[in-house]
Every structure is written in C-alpha cells, then in structure tokens.
mmCIF file of C-alpha atoms and ligand atoms in Angstrom:
data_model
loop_
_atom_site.group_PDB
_atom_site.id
_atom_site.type_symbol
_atom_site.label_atom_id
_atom_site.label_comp_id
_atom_site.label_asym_id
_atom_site.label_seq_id
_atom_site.Cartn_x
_atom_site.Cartn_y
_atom_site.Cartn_z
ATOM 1 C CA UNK A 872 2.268 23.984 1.657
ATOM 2 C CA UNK A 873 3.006 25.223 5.155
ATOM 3 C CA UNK A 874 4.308 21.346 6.053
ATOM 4 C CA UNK A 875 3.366 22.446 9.780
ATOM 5 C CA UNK A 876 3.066 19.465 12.228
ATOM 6 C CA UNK A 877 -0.355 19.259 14.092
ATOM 7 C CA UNK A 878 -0.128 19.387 17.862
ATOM 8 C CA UNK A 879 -3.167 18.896 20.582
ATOM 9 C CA UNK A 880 -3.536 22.234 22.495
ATOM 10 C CA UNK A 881 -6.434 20.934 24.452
ATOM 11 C CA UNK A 882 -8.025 18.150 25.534
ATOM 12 C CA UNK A 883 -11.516 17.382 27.153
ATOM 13 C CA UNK A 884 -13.797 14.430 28.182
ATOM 14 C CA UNK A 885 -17.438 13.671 29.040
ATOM 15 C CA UNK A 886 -19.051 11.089 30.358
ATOM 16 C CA UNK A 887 -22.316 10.791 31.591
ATOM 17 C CA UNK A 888 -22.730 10.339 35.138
ATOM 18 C CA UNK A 889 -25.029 7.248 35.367
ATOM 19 C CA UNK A 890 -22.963 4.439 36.013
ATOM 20 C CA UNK A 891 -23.878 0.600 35.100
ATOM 21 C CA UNK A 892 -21.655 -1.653 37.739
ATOM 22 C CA UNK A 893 -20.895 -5.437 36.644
ATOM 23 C CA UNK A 894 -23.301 -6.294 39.269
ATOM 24 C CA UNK A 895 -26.215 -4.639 37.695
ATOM 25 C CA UNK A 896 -25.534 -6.236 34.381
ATOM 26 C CA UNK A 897 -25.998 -9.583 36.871
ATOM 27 C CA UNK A 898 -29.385 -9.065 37.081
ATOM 28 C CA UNK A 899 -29.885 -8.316 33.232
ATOM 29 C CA UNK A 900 -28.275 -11.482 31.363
ATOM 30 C CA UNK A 901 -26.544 -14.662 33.132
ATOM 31 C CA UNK A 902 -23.324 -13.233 33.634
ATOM 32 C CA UNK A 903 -20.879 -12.585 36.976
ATOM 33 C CA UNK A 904 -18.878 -9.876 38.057
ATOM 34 C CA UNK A 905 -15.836 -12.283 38.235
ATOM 35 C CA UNK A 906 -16.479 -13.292 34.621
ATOM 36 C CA UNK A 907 -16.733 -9.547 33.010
ATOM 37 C CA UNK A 908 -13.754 -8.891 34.948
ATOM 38 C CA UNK A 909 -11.593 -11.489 33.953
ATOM 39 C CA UNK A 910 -12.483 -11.976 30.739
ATOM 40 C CA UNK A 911 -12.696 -7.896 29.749
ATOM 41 C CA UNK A 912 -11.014 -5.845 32.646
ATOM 42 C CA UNK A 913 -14.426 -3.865 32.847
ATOM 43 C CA UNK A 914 -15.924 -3.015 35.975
ATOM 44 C CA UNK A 915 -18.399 -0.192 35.238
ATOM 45 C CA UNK A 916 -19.779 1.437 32.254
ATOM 46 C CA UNK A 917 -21.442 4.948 31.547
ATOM 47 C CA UNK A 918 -24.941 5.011 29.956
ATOM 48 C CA UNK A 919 -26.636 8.406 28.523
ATOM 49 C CA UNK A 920 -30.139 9.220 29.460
ATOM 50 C CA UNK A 921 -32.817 8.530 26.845
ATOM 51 C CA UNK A 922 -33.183 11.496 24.534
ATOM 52 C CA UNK A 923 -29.473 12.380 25.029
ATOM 53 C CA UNK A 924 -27.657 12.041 21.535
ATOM 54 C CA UNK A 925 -24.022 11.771 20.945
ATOM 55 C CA UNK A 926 -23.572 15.769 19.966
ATOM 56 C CA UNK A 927 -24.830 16.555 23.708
ATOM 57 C CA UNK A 928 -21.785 14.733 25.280
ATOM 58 C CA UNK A 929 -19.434 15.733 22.272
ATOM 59 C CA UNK A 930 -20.062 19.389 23.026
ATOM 60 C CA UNK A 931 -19.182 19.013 26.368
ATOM 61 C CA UNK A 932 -15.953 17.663 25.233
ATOM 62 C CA UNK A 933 -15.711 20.173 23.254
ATOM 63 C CA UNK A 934 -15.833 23.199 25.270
ATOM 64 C CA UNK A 935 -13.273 21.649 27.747
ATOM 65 C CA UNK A 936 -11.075 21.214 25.295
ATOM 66 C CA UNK A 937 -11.471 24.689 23.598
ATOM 67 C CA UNK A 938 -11.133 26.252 28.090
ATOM 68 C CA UNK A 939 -7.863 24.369 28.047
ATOM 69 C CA UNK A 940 -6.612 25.515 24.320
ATOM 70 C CA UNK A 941 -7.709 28.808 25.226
ATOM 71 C CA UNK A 942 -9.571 29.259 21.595
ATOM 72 C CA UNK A 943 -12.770 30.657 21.465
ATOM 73 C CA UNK A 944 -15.570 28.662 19.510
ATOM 74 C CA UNK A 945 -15.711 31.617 16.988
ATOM 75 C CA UNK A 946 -12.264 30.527 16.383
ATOM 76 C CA UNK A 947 -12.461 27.221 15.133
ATOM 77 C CA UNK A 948 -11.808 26.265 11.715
ATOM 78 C CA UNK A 949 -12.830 22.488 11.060
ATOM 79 C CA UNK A 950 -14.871 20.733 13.772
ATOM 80 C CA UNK A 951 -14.488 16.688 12.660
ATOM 81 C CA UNK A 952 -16.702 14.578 14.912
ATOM 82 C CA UNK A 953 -15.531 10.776 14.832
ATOM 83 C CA UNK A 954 -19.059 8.824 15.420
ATOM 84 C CA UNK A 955 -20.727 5.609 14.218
ATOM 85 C CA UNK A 956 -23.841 6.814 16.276
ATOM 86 C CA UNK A 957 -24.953 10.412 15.200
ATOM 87 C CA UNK A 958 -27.985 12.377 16.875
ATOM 88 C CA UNK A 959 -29.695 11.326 13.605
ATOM 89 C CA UNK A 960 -29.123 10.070 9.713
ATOM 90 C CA UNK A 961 -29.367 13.704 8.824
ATOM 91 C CA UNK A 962 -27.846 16.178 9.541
ATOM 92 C CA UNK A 963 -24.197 15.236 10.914
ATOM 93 C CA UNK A 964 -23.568 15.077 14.588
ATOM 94 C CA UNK A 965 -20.209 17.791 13.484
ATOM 95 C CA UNK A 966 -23.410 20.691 12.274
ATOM 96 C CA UNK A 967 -25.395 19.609 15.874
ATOM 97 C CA UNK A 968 -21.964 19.968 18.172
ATOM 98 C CA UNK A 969 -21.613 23.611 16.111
ATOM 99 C CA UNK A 970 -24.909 24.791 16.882
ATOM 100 C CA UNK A 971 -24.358 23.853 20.620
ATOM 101 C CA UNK A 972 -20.919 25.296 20.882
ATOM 102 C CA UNK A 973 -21.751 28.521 18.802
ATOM 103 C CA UNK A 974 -18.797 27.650 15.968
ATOM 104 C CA UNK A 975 -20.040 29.772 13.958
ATOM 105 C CA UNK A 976 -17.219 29.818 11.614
ATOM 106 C CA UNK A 977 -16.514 26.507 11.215
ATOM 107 C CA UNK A 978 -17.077 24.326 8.248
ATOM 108 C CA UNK A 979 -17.931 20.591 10.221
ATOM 109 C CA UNK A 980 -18.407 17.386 9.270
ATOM 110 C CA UNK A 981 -18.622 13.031 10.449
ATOM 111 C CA UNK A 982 -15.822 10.560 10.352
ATOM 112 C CA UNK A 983 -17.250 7.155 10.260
ATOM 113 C CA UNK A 984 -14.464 4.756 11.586
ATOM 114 C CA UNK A 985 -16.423 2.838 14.329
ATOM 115 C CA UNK A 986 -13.843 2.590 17.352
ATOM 116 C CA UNK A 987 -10.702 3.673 15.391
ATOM 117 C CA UNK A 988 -12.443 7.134 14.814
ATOM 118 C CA UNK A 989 -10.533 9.610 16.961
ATOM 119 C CA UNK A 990 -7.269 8.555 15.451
ATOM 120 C CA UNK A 991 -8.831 8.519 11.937
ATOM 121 C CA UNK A 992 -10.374 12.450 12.518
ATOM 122 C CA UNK A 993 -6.607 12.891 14.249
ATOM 123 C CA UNK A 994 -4.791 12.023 10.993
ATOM 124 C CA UNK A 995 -7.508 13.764 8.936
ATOM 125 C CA UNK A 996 -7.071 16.895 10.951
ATOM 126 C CA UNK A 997 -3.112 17.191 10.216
ATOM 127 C CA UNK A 998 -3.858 17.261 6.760
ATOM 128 C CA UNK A 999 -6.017 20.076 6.533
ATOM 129 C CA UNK A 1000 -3.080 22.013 9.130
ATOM 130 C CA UNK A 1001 -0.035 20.234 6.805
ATOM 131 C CA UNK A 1002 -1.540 21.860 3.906
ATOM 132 C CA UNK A 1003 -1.904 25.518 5.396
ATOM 133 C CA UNK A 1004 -6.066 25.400 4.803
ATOM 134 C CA UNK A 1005 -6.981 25.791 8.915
ATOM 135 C CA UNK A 1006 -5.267 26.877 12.143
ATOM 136 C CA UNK A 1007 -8.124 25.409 14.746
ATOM 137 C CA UNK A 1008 -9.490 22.154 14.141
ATOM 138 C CA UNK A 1009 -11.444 20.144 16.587
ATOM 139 C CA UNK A 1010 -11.335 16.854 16.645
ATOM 140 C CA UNK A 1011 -13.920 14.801 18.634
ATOM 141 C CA UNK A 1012 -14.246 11.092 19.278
ATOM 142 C CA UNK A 1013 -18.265 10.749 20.512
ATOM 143 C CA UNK A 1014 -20.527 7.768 20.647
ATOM 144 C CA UNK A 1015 -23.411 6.805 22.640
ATOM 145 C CA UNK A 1016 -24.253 3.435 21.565
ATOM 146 C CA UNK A 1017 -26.296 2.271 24.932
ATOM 147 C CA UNK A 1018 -29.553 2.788 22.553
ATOM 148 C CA UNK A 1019 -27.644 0.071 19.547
ATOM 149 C CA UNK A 1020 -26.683 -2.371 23.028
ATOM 150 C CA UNK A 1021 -29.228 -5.695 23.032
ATOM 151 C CA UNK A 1022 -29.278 -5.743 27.434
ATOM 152 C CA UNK A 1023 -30.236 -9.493 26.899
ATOM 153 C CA UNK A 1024 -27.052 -10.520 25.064
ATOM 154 C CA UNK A 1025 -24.034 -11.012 27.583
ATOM 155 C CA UNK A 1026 -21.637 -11.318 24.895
ATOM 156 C CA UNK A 1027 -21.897 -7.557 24.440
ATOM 157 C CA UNK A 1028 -23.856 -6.028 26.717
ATOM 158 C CA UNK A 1029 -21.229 -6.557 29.186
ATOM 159 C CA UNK A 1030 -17.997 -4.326 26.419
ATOM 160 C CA UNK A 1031 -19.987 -0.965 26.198
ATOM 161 C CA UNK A 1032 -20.492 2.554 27.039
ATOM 162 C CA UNK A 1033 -21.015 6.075 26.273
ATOM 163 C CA UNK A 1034 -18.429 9.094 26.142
ATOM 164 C CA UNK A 1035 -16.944 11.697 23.637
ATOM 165 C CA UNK A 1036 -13.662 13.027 23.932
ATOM 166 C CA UNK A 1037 -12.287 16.246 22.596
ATOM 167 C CA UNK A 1038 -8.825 17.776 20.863
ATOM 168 C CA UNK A 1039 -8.507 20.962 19.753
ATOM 169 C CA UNK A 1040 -5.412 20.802 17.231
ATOM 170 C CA UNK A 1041 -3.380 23.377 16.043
ATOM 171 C CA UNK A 1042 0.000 24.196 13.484
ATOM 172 C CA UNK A 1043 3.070 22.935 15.404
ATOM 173 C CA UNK A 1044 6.245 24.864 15.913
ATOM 174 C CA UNK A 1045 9.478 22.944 16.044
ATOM 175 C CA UNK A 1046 9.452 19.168 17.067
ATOM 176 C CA UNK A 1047 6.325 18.552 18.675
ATOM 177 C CA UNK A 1048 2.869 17.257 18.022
ATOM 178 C CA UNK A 1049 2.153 14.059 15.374
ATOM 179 C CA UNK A 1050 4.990 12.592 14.155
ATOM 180 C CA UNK A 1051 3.991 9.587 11.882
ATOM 181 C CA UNK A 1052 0.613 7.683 11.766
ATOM 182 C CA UNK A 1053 -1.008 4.312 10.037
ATOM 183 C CA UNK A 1054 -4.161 4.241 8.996
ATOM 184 C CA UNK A 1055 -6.071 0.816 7.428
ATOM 185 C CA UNK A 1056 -8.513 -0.982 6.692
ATOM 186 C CA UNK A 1057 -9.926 -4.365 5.280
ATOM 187 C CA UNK A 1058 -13.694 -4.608 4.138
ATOM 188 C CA UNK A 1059 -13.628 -8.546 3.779
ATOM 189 C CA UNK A 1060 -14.057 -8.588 7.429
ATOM 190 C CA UNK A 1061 -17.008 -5.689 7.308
ATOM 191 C CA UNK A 1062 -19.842 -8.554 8.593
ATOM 192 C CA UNK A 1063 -17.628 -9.279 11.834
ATOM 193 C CA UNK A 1064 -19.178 -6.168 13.577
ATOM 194 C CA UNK A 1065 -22.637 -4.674 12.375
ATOM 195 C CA UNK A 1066 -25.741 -2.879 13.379
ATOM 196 C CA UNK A 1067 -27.840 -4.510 10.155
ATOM 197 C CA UNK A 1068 -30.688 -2.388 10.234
ATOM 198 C CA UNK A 1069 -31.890 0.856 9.927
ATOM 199 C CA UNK A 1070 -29.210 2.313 7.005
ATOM 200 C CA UNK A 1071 -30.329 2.458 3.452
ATOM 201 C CA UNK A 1072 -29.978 -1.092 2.448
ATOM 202 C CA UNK A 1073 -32.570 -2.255 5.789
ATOM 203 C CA UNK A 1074 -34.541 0.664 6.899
ATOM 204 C CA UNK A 1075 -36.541 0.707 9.852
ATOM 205 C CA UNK A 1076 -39.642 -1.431 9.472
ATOM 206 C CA UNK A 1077 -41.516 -3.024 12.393
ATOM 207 C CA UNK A 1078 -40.001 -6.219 10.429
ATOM 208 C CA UNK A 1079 -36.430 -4.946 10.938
ATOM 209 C CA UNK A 1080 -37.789 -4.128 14.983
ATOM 210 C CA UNK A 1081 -39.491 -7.539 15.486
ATOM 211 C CA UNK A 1082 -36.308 -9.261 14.786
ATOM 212 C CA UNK A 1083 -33.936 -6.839 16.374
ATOM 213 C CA UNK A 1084 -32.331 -5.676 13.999
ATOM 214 C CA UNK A 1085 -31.167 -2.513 15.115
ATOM 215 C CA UNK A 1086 -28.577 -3.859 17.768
ATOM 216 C CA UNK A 1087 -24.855 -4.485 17.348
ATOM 217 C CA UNK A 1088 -23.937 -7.930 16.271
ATOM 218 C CA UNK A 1089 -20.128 -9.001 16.742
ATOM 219 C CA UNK A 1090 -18.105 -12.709 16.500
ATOM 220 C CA UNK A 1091 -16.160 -11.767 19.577
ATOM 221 C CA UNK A 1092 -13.369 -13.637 19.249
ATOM 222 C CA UNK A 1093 -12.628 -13.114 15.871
ATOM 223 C CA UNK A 1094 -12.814 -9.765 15.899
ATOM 224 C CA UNK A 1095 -10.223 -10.069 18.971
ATOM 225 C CA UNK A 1096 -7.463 -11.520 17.167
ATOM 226 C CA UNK A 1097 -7.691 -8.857 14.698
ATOM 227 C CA UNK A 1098 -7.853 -6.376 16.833
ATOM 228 C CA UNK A 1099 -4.512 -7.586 18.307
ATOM 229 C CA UNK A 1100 -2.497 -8.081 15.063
ATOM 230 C CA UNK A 1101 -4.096 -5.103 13.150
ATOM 231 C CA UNK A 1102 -2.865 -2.773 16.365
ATOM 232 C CA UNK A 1103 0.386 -4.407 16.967
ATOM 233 C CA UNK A 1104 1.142 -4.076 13.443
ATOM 234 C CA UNK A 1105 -0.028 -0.310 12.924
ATOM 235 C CA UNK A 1106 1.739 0.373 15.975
ATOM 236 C CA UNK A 1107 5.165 -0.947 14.810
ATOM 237 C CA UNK A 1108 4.556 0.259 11.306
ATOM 238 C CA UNK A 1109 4.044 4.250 13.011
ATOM 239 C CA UNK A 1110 6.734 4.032 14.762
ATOM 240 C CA UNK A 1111 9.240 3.083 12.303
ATOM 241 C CA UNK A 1112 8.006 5.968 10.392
ATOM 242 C CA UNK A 1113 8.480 7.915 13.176
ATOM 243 C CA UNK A 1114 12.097 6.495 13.703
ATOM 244 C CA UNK A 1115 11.136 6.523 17.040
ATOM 245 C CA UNK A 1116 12.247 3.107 18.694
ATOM 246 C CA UNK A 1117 9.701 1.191 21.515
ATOM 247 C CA UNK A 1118 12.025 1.689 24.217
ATOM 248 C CA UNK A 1119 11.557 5.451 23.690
ATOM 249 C CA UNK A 1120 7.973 5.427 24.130
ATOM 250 C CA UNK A 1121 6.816 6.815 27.331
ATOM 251 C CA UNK A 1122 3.109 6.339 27.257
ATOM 252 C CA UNK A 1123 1.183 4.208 24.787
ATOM 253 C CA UNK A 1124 -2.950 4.701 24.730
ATOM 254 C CA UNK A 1125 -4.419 1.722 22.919
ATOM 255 C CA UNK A 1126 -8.144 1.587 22.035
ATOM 256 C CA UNK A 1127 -9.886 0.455 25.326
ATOM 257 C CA UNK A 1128 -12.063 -2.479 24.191
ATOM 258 C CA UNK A 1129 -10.867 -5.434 26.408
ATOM 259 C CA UNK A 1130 -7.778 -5.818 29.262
ATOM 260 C CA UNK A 1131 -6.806 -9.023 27.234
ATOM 261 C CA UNK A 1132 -6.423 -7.397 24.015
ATOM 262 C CA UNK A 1133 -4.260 -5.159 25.423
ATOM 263 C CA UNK A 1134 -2.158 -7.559 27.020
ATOM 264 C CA UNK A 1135 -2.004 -9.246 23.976
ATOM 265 C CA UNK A 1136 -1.221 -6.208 22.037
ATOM 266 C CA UNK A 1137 1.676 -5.237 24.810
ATOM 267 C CA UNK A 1138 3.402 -8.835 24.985
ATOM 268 C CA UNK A 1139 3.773 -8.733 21.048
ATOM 269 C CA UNK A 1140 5.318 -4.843 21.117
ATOM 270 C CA UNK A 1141 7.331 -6.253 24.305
ATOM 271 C CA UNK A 1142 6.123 -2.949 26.345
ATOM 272 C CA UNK A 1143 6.008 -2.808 29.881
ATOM 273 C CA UNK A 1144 2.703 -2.606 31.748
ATOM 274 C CA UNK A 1145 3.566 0.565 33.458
ATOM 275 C CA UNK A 1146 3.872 2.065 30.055
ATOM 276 C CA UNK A 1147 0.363 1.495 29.055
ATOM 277 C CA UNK A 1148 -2.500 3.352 30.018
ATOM 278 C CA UNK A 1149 -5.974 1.669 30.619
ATOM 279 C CA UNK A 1150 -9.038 3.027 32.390
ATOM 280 C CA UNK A 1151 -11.544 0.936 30.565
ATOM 281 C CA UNK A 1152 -12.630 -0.294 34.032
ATOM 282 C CA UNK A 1153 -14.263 2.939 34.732
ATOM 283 C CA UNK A 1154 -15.512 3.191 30.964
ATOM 284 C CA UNK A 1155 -15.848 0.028 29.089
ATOM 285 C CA UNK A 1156 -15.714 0.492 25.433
ATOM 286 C CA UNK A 1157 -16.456 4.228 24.748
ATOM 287 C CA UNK A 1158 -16.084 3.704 21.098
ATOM 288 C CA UNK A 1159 -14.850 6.811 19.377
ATOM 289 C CA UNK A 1160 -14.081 8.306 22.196
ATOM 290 C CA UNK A 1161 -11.726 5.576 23.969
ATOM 291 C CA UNK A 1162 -8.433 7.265 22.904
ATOM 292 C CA UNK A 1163 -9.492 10.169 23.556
ATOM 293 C CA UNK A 1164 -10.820 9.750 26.719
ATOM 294 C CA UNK A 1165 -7.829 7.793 27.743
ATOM 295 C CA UNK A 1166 -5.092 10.361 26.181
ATOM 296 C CA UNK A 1167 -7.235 12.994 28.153
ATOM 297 C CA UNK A 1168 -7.046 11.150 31.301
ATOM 298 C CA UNK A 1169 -3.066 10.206 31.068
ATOM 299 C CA UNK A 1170 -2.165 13.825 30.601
ATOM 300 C CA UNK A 1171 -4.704 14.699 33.366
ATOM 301 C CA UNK A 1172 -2.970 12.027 35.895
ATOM 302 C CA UNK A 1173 0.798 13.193 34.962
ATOM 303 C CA UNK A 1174 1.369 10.139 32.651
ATOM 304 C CA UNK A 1175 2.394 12.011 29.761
ATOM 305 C CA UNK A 1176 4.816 15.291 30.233
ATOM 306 C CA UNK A 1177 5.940 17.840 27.864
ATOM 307 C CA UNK A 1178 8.604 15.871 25.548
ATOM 308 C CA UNK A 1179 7.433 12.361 26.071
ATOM 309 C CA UNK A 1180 6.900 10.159 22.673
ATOM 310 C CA UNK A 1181 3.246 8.821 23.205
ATOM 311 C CA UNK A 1182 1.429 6.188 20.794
ATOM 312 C CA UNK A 1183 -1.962 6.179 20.239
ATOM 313 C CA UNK A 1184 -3.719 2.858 18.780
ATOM 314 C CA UNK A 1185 -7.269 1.623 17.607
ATOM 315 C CA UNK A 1186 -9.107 -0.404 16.199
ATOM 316 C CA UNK A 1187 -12.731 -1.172 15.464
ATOM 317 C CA UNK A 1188 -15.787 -2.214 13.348
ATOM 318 C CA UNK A 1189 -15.003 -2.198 9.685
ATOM 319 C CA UNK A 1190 -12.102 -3.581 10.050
ATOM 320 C CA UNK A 1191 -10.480 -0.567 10.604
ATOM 321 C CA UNK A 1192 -7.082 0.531 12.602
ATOM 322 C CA UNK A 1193 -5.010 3.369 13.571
ATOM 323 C CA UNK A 1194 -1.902 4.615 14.919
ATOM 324 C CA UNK A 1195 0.039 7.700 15.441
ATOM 325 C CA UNK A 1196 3.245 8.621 17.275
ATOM 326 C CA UNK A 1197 3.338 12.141 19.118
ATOM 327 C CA UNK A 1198 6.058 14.096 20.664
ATOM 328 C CA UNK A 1199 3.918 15.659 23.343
HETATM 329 N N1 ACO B 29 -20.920 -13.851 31.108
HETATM 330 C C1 ACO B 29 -20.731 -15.159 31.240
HETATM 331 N N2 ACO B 29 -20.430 -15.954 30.188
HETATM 332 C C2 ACO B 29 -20.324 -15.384 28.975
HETATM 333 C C3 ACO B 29 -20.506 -14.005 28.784
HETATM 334 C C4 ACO B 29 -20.838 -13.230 29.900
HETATM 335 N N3 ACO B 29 -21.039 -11.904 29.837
HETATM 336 N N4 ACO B 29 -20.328 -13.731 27.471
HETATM 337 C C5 ACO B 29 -20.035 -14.869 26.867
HETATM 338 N N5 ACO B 29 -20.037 -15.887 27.771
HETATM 339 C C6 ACO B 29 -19.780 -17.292 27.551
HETATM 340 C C7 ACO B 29 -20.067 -17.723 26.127
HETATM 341 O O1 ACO B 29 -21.442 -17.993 25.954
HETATM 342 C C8 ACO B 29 -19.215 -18.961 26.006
HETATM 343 O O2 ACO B 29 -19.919 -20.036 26.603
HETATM 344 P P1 ACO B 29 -19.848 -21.505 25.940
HETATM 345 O O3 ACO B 29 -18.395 -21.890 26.014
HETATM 346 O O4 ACO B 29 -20.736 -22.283 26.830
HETATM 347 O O5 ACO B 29 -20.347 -21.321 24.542
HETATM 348 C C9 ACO B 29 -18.018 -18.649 26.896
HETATM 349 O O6 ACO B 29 -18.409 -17.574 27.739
HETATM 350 C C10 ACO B 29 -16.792 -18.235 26.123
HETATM 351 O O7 ACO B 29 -17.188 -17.295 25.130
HETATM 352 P P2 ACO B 29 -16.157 -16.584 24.215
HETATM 353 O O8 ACO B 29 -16.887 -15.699 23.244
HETATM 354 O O9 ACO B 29 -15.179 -17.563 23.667
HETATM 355 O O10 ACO B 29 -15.434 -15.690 25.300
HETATM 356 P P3 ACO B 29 -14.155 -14.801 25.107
HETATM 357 O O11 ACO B 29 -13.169 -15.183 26.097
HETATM 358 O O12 ACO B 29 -13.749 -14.696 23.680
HETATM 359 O O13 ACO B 29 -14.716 -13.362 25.536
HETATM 360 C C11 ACO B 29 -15.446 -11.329 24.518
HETATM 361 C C12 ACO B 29 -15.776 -12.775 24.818
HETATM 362 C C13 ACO B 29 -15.257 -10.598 25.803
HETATM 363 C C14 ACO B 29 -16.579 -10.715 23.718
HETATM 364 C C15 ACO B 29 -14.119 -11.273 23.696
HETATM 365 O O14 ACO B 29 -14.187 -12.144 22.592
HETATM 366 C C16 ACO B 29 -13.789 -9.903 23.189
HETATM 367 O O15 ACO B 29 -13.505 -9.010 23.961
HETATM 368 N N6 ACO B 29 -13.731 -9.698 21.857
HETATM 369 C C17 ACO B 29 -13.407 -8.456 21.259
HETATM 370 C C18 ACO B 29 -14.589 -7.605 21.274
HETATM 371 C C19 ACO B 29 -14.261 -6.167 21.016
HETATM 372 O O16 ACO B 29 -13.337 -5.633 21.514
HETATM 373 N N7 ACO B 29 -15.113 -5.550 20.221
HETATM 374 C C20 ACO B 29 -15.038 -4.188 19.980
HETATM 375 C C21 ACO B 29 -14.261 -3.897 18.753
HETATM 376 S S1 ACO B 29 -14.287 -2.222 18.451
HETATM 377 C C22 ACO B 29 -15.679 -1.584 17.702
HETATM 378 O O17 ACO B 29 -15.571 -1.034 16.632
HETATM 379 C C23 ACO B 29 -17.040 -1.642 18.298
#
C-alpha cells in the first residue's frame, strides 16, 4: 500500500462543433428563449453528428489530456470511461477510446453513473493509484445523448448536450491532488430518470420504437430537489473529511444541469457566486462530462491556480451523487 494521493496531470475537452441555440429549439417544441433561459441558464447546446458515438469525442479528450500530462498513450495504465451512452451494448466505450488512442497497454473499462460519472471514475481511479496497482490512469467523463433526446418534448429537449472530458491522473507527491470524496446513491428513486427501452429487461422491438421508448424520461422537478440536497449534502460531508472549511474553497465545479440548481445548491453551502464556476450556457447538460468539462475550462480561464482547494460535485440519474475536495 503505497497510500499515494491521486492528482490530475492533464486535462482535456471536446465538444462537437454544431451548436443548437435556444432559438432553434423555438421552432422544434413550444418553448422561448426567455423561458430556457430563465428557467435553466442554458443558451446553446452541442449536438454530435449522426454516426458519431461517444468514444469519438472521448478520444479527443483524451489525447488533450495525455499533450498536457505529457504521457504517451503507450503509457497508460487504466483508461475508465464514465458513460451512460456507449458506442454500443458491447463492447465498452473504455476498449473503443483504446483502439482510437493506441493504449495499447492499458486494461479499460465503463463506469455507469449517469451525470455523476466523472467524479465516480475520479474516486475509482485513486483507488487503483492508493493501492500502488497503476501510475497512469485516465479518467474520462463522455456522453452523447442527442440520439436518447425526444426533440418534441420541451421539458428535456431544452437540458441537453454532447461532450466528453478527459483527466489523466497520476500518484501524488506531498499535499496535492484528492483530498476526501463522497460517493452515494439511492435506488428507490431509480424510475425518476430512465431511458426504458432497449437494455435487457425491454429490448428493441418496433413495439418498444412505436411507443418511444428509447428516449429519456425524467419528473423534472423532483429530480431537482434531489439534486440540490444530495449535492449540498455530499459537498459538506467531503469537505469535513477533508477538514477543509467553505471559506477556504477557492473554486467549486458543480454538475452543470440547471443555473437554479446551482443557486440552490450555493445559497444552502452559503458560497459566493464568484466562487462557482458555470458554463452550462455554452453546453447544457453534457452528462458525464459536465465536471469535467467545467474543471477543464476553470483551470483553462485562470480560475483555479496551483494551491487552491477546489470542490467538485454531481449528481445524476440513479440517484446517484458525488463529491471530492482537491488541493490543486
Ligand atoms: N418551454 C416552455 N414551457 C415549458 C418548457 C419549455 N421548454 N418545459 C416545461 N414547460 C412548462 C411545463 O409544461 C409547465 O407548464 P404547466 O404549468 O402549464 O403544466 C411549466 O412550464 C412549469 O413546468 P415545471 O416542470 O414545473 O418547470 P420547472 O421550473 O421545474 O423547470 C426543468 C423544468 C427545467 C426540467 C427543471 O425541473 C429541472 O431543471 N429539473 C432538473 C432536471 C435535471 O437537472 N436533470 C438532469 C439530472 S442529471 C442526469 O443524470 C441526466
């Protein structure tokens, strides 16, 4: 038992570059610009072409994260790929984002954690780098779930978009890298947020088709307030682990599903706005890769220096949640 931290040498996002504005979405469903703006903070979303899968954006990620890390692919130990919406049932997205990135030597497998995945695959990777068994793990939030999106219902057409974001994670020396995390979970709420068909209890069938079956279905406001108590509670939770007190925290990178949430989520912790980081105007709800996009961006934009205590939280289909406190 080396009992090394884990710290992010390198960080990398994709998204792809169509955009869908607010205004668009107007002409799709009876909805407004003003209303998706107000009531989510989104402006614009990105939408993969059809025929891309999640392990073409996740590589992408990838290999900008690997440049910045300075590891070569051969390199890498573990690759964990956080996705509810792999290339296909079989094989894992993880084997498809090897073969792009030639990591040859890595072993590779899928996190299912819906939204919460990157911090999930996060607190999945330390363990592997605690215990001494790998040096190089990368750790990628993905998801393009345009193809799962019904474009005739407003009530979620409007939250969505693709990205992947990347982390290459390596032993820490010292101080630095993940100091505490919370992971959870509660199943009685698992029917709050589904795609119902095509898994092994409904398959596709032109049945399953004909009534839509493979789209996501979500109680929207339900699944809001527990998004704001199961974040604000994981958050405080990880940082008392951490012994690291609120005031100390110099950027904090919730899960970017909805402007309100967040606000929600910062008047409970009592954290001030300029402490938060939120581009889900540019993004909508990336999924998996919502940290991780956002924790790329905020180090990208000078939010988050060498030193700074920064808290990641999430939160998504399942119920599941997530937080971890770095020392960056
Ligand atoms: N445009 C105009 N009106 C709309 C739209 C729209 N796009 N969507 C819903 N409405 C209407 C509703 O039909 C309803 O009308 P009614 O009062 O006549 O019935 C009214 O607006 C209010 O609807 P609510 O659902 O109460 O609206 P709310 O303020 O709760 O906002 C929203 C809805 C945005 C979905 C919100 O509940 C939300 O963000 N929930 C959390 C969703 C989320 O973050 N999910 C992701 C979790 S992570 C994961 O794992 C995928």
């Amino acid at each position: 038992m080396t009992n090394h931290s884990a710290y992010i040498a390198g960080l990398g996002f994709y998204v792809p570059d169509r955009v869908l504005t607010n205004r668009e979405l107007e002409k799709m469903v009876e909805t407004s610009d003003e209303w998706i703006r107000t009531r989510t903070g989104i402006s614009e979303r990105r939408i993969a072409e059809k025929g891309v899968g999640t392990s073409e954006l996740a590589s992408r990620a990838a290999l900008a994260a690997l440049k910045q890390a300075g590891v070569s692919p051969n390199d890498v130990d573990l690759i964990i790929a956080a996705t509810t919406t792999p290339d296909m049932p079989l094989p894992s997205c993880a084997c498809f984002i090897q073969q792009k990135i030639g990591a040859k030597n890595a072993a590779a497998f899928d996190l299912a954690a819906a939204c919460a995945g990157f911090v999930y695959a996060l607190v999945t990777a330390e363990q592997f780098i605690r215990a001494g068994v790998y040096k190089n793990i990368l750790v990628i939030g993905a998801d393009v779930i345009s193809p799962y999106i019904d474009w005739t219902e407003r009530s979620t057409c409007i939250l969505f978009g693709d990205g992947a974001g990347a982390a290459l994670l390596k032993p820490a020396s010292g101080k630095s890298g993940i100091l505490s995390s919370v992971l959870g979970s509660d199943g009685q709420y698992a029917d709050l947020l589904t795609i119902p068909c095509g898994g092994s209890r409904r398959p596709a069938t032109h049945g399953s088709v004909a009534e839509n079956g493979h789209t996501l279905k979500m109680s929207g406001s339900e699944v809001f307030k527990l998004a704001v108590r199961g974040m604000s509670e994981a958050v405080i939770e990880a940082l008392s682990r951490a012994k690291v007190k609120k005031s100390d925290v110099a950027c904090f990178i919730p899960h970017q599903a909805n402007q309100r949430i967040i606000d929600a989520v910062a008047d409970r912790l009592e954290l001030p706005a300029e402490k938060i980081f939120v581009n889900l105007q540019k993004y909508g709800n990336t999924s998996a890769a919502s940290c991780a996009i956002a924790l790329c961006e905020a180090v990208e934009q000078g939010k988050i220096k060498k030193g700074d205590k920064v808290v990641l939280a999430t939160f998504g289909s399942g119920l599941v949640w997530g937080a971890l406190v770095m020392e960056w």
